[in-house]
CSV table of C-alpha atoms in Angstrom, one decimal:
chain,number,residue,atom,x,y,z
A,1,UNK,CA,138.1,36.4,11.6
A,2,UNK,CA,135.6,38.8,12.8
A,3,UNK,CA,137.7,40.5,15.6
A,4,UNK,CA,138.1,43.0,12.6
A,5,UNK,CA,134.7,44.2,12.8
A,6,UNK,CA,134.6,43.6,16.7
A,7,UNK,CA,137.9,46.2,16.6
A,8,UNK,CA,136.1,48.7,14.8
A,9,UNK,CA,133.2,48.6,16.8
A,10,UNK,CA,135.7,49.5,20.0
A,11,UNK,CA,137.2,52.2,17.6
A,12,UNK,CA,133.4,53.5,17.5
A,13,UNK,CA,131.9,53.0,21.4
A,14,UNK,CA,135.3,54.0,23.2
A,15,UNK,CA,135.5,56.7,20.3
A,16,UNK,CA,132.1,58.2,21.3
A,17,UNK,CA,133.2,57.9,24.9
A,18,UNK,CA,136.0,59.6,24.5
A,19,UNK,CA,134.5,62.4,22.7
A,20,UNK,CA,131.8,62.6,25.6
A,21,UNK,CA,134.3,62.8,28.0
A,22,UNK,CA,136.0,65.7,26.0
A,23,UNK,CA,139.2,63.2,25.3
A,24,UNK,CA,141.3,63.8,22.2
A,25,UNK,CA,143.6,61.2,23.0
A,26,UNK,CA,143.4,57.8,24.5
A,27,UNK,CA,146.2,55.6,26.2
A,28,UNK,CA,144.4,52.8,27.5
A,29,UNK,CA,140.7,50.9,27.0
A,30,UNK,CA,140.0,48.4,29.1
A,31,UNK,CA,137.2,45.6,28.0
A,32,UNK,CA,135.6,42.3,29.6
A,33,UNK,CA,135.6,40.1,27.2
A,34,UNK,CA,133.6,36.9,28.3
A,35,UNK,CA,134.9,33.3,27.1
A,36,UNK,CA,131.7,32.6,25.5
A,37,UNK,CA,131.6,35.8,23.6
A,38,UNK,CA,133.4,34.0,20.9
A,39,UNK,CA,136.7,36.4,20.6
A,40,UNK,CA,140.1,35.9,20.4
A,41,UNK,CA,142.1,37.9,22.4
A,42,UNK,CA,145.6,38.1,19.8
A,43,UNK,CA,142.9,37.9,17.1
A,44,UNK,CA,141.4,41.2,18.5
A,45,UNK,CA,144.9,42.9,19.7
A,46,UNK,CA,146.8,41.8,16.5
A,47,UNK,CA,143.2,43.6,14.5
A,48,UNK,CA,142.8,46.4,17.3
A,49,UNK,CA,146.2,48.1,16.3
A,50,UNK,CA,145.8,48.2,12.6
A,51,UNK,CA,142.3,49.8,12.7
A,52,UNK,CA,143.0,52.4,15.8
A,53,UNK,CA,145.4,54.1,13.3
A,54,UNK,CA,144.4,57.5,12.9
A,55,UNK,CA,142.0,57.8,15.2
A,56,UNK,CA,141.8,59.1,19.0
A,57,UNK,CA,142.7,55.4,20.6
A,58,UNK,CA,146.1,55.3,18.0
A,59,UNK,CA,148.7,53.7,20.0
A,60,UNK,CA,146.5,52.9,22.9
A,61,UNK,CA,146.5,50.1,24.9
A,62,UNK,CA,143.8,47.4,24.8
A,63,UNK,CA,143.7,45.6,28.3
A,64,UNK,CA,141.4,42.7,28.0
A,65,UNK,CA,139.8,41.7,31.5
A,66,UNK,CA,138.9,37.6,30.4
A,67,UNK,CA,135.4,36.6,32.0
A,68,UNK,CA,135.1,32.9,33.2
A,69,UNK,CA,131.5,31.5,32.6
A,70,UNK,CA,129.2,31.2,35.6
A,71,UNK,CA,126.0,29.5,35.4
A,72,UNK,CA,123.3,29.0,38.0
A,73,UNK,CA,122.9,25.9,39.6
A,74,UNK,CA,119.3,25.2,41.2
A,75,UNK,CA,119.7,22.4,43.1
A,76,UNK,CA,123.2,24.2,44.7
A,77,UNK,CA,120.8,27.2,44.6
A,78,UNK,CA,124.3,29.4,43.9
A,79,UNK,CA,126.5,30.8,40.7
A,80,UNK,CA,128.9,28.6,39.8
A,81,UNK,CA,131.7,29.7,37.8
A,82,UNK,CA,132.6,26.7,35.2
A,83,UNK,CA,136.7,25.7,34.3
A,84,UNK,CA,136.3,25.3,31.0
A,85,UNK,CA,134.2,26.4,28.1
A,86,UNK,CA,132.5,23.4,27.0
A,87,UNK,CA,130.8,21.1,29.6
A,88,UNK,CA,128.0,22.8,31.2
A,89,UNK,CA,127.8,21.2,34.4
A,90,UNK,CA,127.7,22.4,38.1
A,91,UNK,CA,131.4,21.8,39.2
A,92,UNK,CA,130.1,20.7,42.6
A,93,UNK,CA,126.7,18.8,42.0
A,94,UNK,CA,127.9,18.0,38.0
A,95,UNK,CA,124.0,18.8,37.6
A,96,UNK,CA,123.6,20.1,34.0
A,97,UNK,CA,122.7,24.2,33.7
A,98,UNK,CA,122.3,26.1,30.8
A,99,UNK,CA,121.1,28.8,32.7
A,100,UNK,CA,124.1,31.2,32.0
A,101,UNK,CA,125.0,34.3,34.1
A,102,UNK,CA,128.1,35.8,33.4
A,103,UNK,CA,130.4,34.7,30.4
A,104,UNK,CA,129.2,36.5,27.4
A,105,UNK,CA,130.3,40.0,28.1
A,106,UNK,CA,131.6,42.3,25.3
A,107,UNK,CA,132.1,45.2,27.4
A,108,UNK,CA,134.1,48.3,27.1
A,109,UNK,CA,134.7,48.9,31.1
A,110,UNK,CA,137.3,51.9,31.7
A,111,UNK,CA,139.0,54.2,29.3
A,112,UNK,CA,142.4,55.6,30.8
A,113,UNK,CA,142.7,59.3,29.5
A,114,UNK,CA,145.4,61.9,28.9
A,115,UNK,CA,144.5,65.1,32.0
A,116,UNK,CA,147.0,66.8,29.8
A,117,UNK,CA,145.3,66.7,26.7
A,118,UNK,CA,142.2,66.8,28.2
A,119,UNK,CA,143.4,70.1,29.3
A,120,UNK,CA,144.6,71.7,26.5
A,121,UNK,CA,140.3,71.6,25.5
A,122,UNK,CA,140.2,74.3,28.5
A,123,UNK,CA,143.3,76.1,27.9
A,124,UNK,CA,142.8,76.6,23.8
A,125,UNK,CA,139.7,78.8,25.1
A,126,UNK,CA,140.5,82.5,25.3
A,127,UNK,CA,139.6,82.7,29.4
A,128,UNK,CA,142.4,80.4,29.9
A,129,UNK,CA,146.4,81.1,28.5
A,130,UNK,CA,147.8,78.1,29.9
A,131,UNK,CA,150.3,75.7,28.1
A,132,UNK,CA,148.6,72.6,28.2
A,133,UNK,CA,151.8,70.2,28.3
A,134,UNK,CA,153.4,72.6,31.1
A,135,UNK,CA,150.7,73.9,32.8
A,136,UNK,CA,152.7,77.6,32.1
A,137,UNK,CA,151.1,80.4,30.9
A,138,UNK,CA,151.6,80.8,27.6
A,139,UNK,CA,153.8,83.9,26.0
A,140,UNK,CA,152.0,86.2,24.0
A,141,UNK,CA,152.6,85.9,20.4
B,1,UNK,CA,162.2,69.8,39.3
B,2,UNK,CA,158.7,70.6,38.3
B,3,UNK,CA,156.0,68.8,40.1
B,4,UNK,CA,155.1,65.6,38.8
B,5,UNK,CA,151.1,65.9,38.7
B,6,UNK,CA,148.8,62.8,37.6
B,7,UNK,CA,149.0,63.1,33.8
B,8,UNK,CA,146.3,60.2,33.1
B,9,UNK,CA,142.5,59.5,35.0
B,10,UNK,CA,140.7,56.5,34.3
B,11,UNK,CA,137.5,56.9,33.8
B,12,UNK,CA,135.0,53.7,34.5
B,13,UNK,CA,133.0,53.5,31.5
B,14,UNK,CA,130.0,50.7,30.8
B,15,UNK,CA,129.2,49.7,26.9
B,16,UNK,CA,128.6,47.0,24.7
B,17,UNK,CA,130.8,46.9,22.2
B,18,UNK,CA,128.0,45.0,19.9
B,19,UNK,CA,125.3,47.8,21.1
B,20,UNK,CA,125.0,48.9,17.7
B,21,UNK,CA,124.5,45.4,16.2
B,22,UNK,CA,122.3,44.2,18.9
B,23,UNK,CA,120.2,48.1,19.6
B,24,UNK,CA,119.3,47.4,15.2
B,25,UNK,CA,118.4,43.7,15.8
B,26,UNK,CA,115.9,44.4,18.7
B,27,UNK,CA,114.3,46.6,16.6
B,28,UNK,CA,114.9,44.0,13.7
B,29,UNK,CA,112.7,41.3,16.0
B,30,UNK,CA,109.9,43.5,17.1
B,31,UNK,CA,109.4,44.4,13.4
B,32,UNK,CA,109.4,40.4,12.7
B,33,UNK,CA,107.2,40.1,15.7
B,34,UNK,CA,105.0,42.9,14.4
B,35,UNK,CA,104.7,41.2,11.0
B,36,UNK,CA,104.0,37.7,12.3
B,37,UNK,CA,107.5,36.7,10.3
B,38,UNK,CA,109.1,33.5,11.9
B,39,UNK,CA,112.7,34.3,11.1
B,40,UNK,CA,115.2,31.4,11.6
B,41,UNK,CA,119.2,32.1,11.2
B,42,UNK,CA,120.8,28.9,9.6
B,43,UNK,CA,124.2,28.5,10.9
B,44,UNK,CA,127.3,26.0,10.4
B,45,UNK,CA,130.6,25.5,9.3
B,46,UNK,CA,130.8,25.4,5.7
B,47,UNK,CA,130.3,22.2,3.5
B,48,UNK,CA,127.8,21.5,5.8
B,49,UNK,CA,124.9,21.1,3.4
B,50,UNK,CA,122.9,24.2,4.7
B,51,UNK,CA,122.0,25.3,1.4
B,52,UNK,CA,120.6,21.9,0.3
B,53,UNK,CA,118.6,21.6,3.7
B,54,UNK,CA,117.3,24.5,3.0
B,55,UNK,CA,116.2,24.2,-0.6
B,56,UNK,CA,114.7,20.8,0.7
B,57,UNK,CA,112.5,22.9,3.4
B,58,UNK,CA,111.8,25.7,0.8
B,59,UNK,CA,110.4,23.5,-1.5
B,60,UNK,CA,108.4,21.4,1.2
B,61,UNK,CA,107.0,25.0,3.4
B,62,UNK,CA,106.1,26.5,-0.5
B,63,UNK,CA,104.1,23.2,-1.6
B,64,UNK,CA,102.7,23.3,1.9
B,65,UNK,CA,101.3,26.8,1.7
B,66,UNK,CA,103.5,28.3,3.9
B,67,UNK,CA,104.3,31.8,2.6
B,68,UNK,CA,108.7,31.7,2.9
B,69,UNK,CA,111.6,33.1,1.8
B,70,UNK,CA,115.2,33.4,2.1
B,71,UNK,CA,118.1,35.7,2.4
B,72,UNK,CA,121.6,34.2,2.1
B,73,UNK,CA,124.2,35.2,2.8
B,74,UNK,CA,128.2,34.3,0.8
B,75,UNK,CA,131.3,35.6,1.1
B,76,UNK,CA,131.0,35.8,-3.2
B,77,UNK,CA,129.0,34.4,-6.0
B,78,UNK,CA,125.4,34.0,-5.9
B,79,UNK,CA,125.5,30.2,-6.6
B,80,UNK,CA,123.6,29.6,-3.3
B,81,UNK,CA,120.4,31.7,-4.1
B,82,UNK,CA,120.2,30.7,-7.7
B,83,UNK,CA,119.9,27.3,-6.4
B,84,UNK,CA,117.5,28.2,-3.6
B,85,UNK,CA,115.1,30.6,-6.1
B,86,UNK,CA,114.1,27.1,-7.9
B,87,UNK,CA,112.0,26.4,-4.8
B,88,UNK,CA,109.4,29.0,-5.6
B,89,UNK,CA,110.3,31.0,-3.0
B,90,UNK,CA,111.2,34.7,-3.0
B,91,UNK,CA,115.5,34.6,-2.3
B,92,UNK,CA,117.8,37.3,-1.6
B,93,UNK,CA,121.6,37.1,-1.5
B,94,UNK,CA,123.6,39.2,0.6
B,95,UNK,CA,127.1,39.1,-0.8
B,96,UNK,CA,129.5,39.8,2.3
B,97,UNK,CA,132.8,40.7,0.0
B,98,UNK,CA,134.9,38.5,2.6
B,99,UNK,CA,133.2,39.6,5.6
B,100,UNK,CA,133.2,36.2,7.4
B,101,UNK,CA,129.1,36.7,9.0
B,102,UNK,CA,126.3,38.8,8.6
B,103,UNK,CA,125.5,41.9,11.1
B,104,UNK,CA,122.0,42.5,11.5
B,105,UNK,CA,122.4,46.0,9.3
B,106,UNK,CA,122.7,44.0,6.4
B,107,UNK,CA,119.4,41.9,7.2
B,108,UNK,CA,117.7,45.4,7.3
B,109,UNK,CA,119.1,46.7,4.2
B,110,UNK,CA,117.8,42.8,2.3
B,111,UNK,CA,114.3,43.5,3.2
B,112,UNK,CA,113.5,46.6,1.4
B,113,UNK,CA,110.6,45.9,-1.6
B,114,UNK,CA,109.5,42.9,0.7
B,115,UNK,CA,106.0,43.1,2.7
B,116,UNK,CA,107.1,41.1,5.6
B,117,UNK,CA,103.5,41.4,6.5
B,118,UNK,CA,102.6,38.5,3.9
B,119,UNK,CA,105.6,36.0,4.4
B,120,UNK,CA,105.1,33.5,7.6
B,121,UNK,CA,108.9,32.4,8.2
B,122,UNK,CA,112.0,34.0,6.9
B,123,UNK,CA,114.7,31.6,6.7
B,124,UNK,CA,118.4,33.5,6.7
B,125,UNK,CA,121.5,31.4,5.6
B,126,UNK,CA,124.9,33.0,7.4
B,127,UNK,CA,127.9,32.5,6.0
B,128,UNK,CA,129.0,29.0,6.4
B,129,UNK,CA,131.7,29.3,9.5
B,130,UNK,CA,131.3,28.2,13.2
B,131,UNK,CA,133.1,31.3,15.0
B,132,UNK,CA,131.9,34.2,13.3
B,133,UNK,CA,128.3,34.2,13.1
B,134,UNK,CA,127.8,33.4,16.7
B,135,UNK,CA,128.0,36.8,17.7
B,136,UNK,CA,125.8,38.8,15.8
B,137,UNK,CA,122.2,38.7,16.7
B,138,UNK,CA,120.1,39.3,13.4
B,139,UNK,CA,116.7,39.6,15.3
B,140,UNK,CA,116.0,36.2,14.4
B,141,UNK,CA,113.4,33.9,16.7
B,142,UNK,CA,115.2,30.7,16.1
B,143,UNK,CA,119.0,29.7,15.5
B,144,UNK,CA,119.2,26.6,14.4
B,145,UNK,CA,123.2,24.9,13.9
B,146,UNK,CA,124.2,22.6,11.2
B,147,UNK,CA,126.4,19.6,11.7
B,148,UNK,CA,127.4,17.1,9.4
B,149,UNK,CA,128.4,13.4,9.4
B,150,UNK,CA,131.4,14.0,7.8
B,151,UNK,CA,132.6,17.2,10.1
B,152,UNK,CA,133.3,14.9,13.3
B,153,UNK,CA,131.5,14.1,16.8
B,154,UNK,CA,133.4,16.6,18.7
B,155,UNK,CA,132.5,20.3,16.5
B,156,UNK,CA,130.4,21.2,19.2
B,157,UNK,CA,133.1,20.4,22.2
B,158,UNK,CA,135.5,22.6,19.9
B,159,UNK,CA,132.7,25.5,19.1
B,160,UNK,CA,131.3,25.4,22.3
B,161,UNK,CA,130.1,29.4,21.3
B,162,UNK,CA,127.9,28.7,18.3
B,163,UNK,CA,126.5,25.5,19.9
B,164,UNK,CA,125.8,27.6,22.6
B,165,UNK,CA,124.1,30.8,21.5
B,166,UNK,CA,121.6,27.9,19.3
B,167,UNK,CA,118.1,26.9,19.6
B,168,UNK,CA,117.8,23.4,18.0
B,169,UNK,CA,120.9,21.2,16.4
B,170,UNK,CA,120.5,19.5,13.2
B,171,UNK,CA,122.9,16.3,11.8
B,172,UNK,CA,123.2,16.5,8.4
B,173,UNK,CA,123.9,14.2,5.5
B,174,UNK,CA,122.9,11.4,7.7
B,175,UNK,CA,122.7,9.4,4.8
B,176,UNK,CA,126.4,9.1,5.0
B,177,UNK,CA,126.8,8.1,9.0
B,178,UNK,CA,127.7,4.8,8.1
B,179,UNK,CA,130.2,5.3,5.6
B,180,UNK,CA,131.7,8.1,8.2
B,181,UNK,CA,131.6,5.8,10.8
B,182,UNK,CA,129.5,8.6,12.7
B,183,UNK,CA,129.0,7.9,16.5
B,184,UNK,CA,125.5,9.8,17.0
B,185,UNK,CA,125.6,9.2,20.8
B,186,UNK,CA,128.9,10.8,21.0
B,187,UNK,CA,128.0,13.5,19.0
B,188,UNK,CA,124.5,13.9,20.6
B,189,UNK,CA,126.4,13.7,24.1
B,190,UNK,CA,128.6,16.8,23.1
B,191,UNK,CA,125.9,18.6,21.9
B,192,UNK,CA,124.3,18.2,25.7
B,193,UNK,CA,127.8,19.0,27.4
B,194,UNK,CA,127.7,22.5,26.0
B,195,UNK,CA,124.1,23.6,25.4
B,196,UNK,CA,122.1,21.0,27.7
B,197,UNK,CA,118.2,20.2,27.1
B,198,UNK,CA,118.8,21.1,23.0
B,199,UNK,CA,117.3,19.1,20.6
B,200,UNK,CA,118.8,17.3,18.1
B,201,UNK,CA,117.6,16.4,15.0
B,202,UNK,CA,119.4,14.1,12.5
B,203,UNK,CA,118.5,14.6,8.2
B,204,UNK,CA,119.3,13.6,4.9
B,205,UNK,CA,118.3,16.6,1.8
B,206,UNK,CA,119.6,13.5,-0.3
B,207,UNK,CA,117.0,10.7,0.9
B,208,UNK,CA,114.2,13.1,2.6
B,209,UNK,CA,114.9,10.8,5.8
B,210,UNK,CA,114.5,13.3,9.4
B,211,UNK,CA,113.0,16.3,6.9
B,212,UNK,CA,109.4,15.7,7.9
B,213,UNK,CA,110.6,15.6,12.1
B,214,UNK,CA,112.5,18.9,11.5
B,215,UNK,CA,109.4,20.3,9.5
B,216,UNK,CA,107.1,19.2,12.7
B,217,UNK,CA,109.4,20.9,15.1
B,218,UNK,CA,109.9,24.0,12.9
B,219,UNK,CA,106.0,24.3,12.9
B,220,UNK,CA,105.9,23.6,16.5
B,221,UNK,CA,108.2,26.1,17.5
B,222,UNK,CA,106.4,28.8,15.3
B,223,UNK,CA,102.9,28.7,17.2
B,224,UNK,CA,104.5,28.8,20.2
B,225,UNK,CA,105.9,31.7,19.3
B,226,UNK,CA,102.7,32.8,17.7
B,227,UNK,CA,100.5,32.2,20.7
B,228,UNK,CA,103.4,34.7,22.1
B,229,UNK,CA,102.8,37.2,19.5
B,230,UNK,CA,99.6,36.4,18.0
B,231,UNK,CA,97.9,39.1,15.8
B,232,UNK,CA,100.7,40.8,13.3
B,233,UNK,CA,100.4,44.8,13.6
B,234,UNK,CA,100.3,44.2,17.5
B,235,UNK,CA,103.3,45.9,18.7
B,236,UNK,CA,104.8,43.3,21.3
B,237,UNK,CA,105.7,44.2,25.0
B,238,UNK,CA,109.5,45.0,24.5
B,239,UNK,CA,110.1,43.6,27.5
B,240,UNK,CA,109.4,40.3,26.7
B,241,UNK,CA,112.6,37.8,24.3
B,242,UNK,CA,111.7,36.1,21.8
B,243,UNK,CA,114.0,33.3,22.4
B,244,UNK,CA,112.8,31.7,25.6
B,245,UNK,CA,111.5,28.5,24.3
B,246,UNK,CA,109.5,25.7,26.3
């Protein structure tokens, strides 16, 4: 089962987003996961919340977008997206393509973040005394 | 009532999840290219006889003259490259302590000691397992997938991922169709429904029977790629992949 290792790789790619975007906690990520990219969606949701623990994406959401295959048919001269996973054949010509287009993606697509976290970055910062989680100004000490 | 302001914002983000794995093996196959080092992935399920296909071609490349070596790669024990080390050829294991593939970081970390500049192909044995493996891209210029007599006609309609992502398929223990009641057409056909225009090659380690076909192809398949990349020490347009094949 190597959705393990795919899960950590999510933890570290959406991680590095997050910390780009200046997000110190996650609720959703949102990946395209192709049907030839050879992962199993419970495999990966069942791994996903055992290694988030701990880290920005903890008790996040994993939203996986699943990607038909399309392959390009010449003689059609247009994508066609295929039904299945394993006969790789134009569904309206039934001439044989291998020439694949979309089906393999592995994609981290959107991250949904917390504005009110993200906030508290700002407000921490001496210029600004605002409560993150209530937007009031805080009390002095 | 407070007012209820948006709390969240999703941002649209774009990133391979793999772009770690697949940034390292780019870089893995221009320094293969670089060297002039044919590097071929062996992949399969397991049982499938990869190791004694590949201590067949070891020992044939190495009488030969051609300058090879191994890496291979086991969830535990090193049974598979004490076996393969009789061949002559230099062998590395990569023990993946229950990690069920290789990444191409542990390929990298393997090669340290050797000049890759004076070995012509590199074979790598993955672990033996037909999901896995398909994902990771170790830099290699050819994958070639194992399937045996014994495993069934229909593997490749059930693992239409690994079938896909190969270069060339290879039926093992041929010796044993018979006694398997193997249906080669229908395995052959399966092979064509998910990875059309792929060769397929049928063997026997036991009998030598298909080894000197799959030698002829290997060596085929290596000056083309040689004609692509044709001194070692020219550093190859990156532009240009490796595994586009004629």
């Amino acid at each position: 089962m190597h959705e393990l290792s795919i899960a950590q790789s999510i933890v570290e790619v959406a991680g590095a987003e997050a910390a780009r975007l200046q997000a110190t906690r996650i609720l959703t990520v949102y990946l395209a996961v192709g049907r030839l990219s050879g992962i199993e969606a419970g495999a990966l949701q069942f791994s996903y919340d055992l290694v988030t623990e701990g880290t920005v994406l903890a008790g996040s959401r994993l939203v996986i977008e699943d990607v038909p295959i399309s392959i390009y048919c010449a003689p059609c001269g247009a994508l066609r997206e295929l039904p299945g996973v394993n006969r790789f054949r134009c569904p309206v010509c039934d001439t044989p393509s291998g020439d694949i287009r979309r089906g393999r993606e592995l994609d981290l697509t959107g991250l949904e973040v917390d504005e009110r976290v993200a906030a508290t970055c700002e407000t921490l910062s001496p210029v600004n005394g605002t409560d993150a989680m209530t937007g009031v100004p805080e009390r002095p000490a | 009532m407070t007012s209820t302001l948006p709390a969240t914002r999703i941002v649209e983000v774009r990133a391979g999840i793999l772009r770690k794995n697949d940034e390292l093996a780019r870089a893995l196959r221009a320094r293969f290219e670089a060297a002039g080092v044919f590097v071929v992935n062996l992949v399969s399920s397991p049982g499938t006889g990869k190791t004694a296909f590949l201590e067949w071609t070891l020992t044939a490349l190495h009488q030969r003259g051609v300058r090879v070596a191994a890496l291979v790669g086991d969830l535990e024990t090193d049974n598979d490259a004490r076996r393969l080390a009789r061949s002559g050829a230099p062998v590395r294991q990569i023990n993946t302590h229950g990690r069920c593939h290789l990444e191409a970081e542990m390929i990298e970390a393997h090669l340290d000691g050797w000049a890759l500049g004076e070995l012509d192909v590199l074979f790598v044995e993955n672990v033996g397992n037909l999901v896995c493996p398909a994902s990771y891209d170790l830099g290699e210029a050819l994958r070639l997938v194992l399937l045996s007599v014994t495993e069934g006609e229909d593997k490749p309609l059930k693992y239409p991922t690994m079938f896909n992502s190969a270069d060339i398929a290879m039926i093992t223990k041929a010796d044993l169709a018979t006694a398997c009641e193997f249906d080669r057409a229908a395995a052959g056909a399966a092979i064509e429904s998910v990875r059309p225009g792929m060769p397929v090659l049928a063997c026997s380690s036991r009998t030598g029977e298909g080894l000197d076909e799959w030698l002829a192809l290997l060596d085929r398949r290596r000056s083309h790629w040689r004609t692509q990349w044709p001194a070692p020490g020219v550093v190859p347009s990156p532009a240009t992949s490796s595994r586009t094949v004629p």
